[in-house]
């Protein structure tokens, strides 16, 4: 408060100049205070909007928190913004100290408690528990799914992981057109198949490099290399029909072509003899499709959400789910010829984020994942063994290629070759153990 003692005015020696200066100083202080109050009143609506916006933004994190899906980085960033907001509100409240500023102070205090709860209360415990549950669940799946002697059936599987991959032993352009940069190809993959084991096939995604409804079969390797004596099969009336293929996902196994069904979380099986299409829905909370969890790493391969693979142990589906935080999920499939149905027998959850890999394939019950190195090289860097639940991310097995993009990778247990659909080129490699 500015005070001027007027009683001093009765003395003749009073210095009126000093009094006038004191009054001017008081007036300046009052004007400054009025300006601060004016500015604070102007800032108050802005801060109120900030608090409302912050509360709205916190709701998704609270939703994810309840399901254990938030990340520590997101919470830290949110906490930093909250600290700045607290500083602003403290400043305004110190100047105004009215009902509105008091209410804002209470609201931001509640927000701070919510964030602290997410930061400290459950994060470590939830991560630990969820990881333990994933580990136990995978162990249960391994115990009930892998035959005890399956590795003994193929002695090279007993040697462990793949030790080396050759340079391409086959290189050719797909028989449709080089512009079809996405698809899949390979050889009959069922080891005890009653169908011709020498059958080769190519499936190109002819609609936007995402969808398709036909594939081509060759009875011999020579026919395949010469692109002669082929047979085309149609499994959907159009490339956008309910039984059309979505993404580069196919594998020929026994008497059927297995692939990802159009715009769904389903696996389809096209019967080469009857032309019937059967389907089954993949297990998991929020199975990714329609480009939700494609293979990425360097460039994302559109709609590569679901991947069908085959190896010595049978059929596999590789995909990601919201429930597993976008990490790769591995499900074992089998065809029941008596009931003519596709069935899912077991499912494993990995810790490998699907969008962090360029592609994947199965060998001897082991999931292998690749990453982009440069235009002419990929690298197998990760393995997950369904028999033990163990992971290895220290691999460094190169895969030479002729173009940058990898649409699909698949392994054939009959000749132990790996097939790559490489931006319209068809490449094959020999795997060594």
Coordinates of N, CA and C in Angstrom, one line a residue, residues 73 78 113 116 250 277 327 398:
X73 N 7.1 -43.2 -22.0 CA 7.5 -41.9 -22.7 C 6.3 -41.0 -22.8
X78 N 3.5 -36.0 -21.0 CA 2.3 -35.4 -20.5 C 2.6 -34.7 -19.2
X113 N -2.4 -35.6 -9.6 CA -2.6 -36.9 -8.9 C -2.8 -38.1 -9.8
X116 N 0.5 -38.9 -11.6 CA 1.4 -39.5 -10.7 C 1.0 -41.0 -10.4
X250 N -0.1 -65.3 -49.1 CA -0.5 -66.6 -49.4 C 0.5 -67.7 -49.2
X277 N -14.3 -72.1 -50.6 CA -13.5 -71.3 -49.8 C -14.0 -71.4 -48.3
X327 N 2.5 -56.1 -31.1 CA 3.7 -57.1 -31.2 C 3.2 -58.3 -32.0
X398 N 22.4 -62.2 -43.7 CA 22.1 -61.3 -44.8 C 21.2 -62.1 -45.9

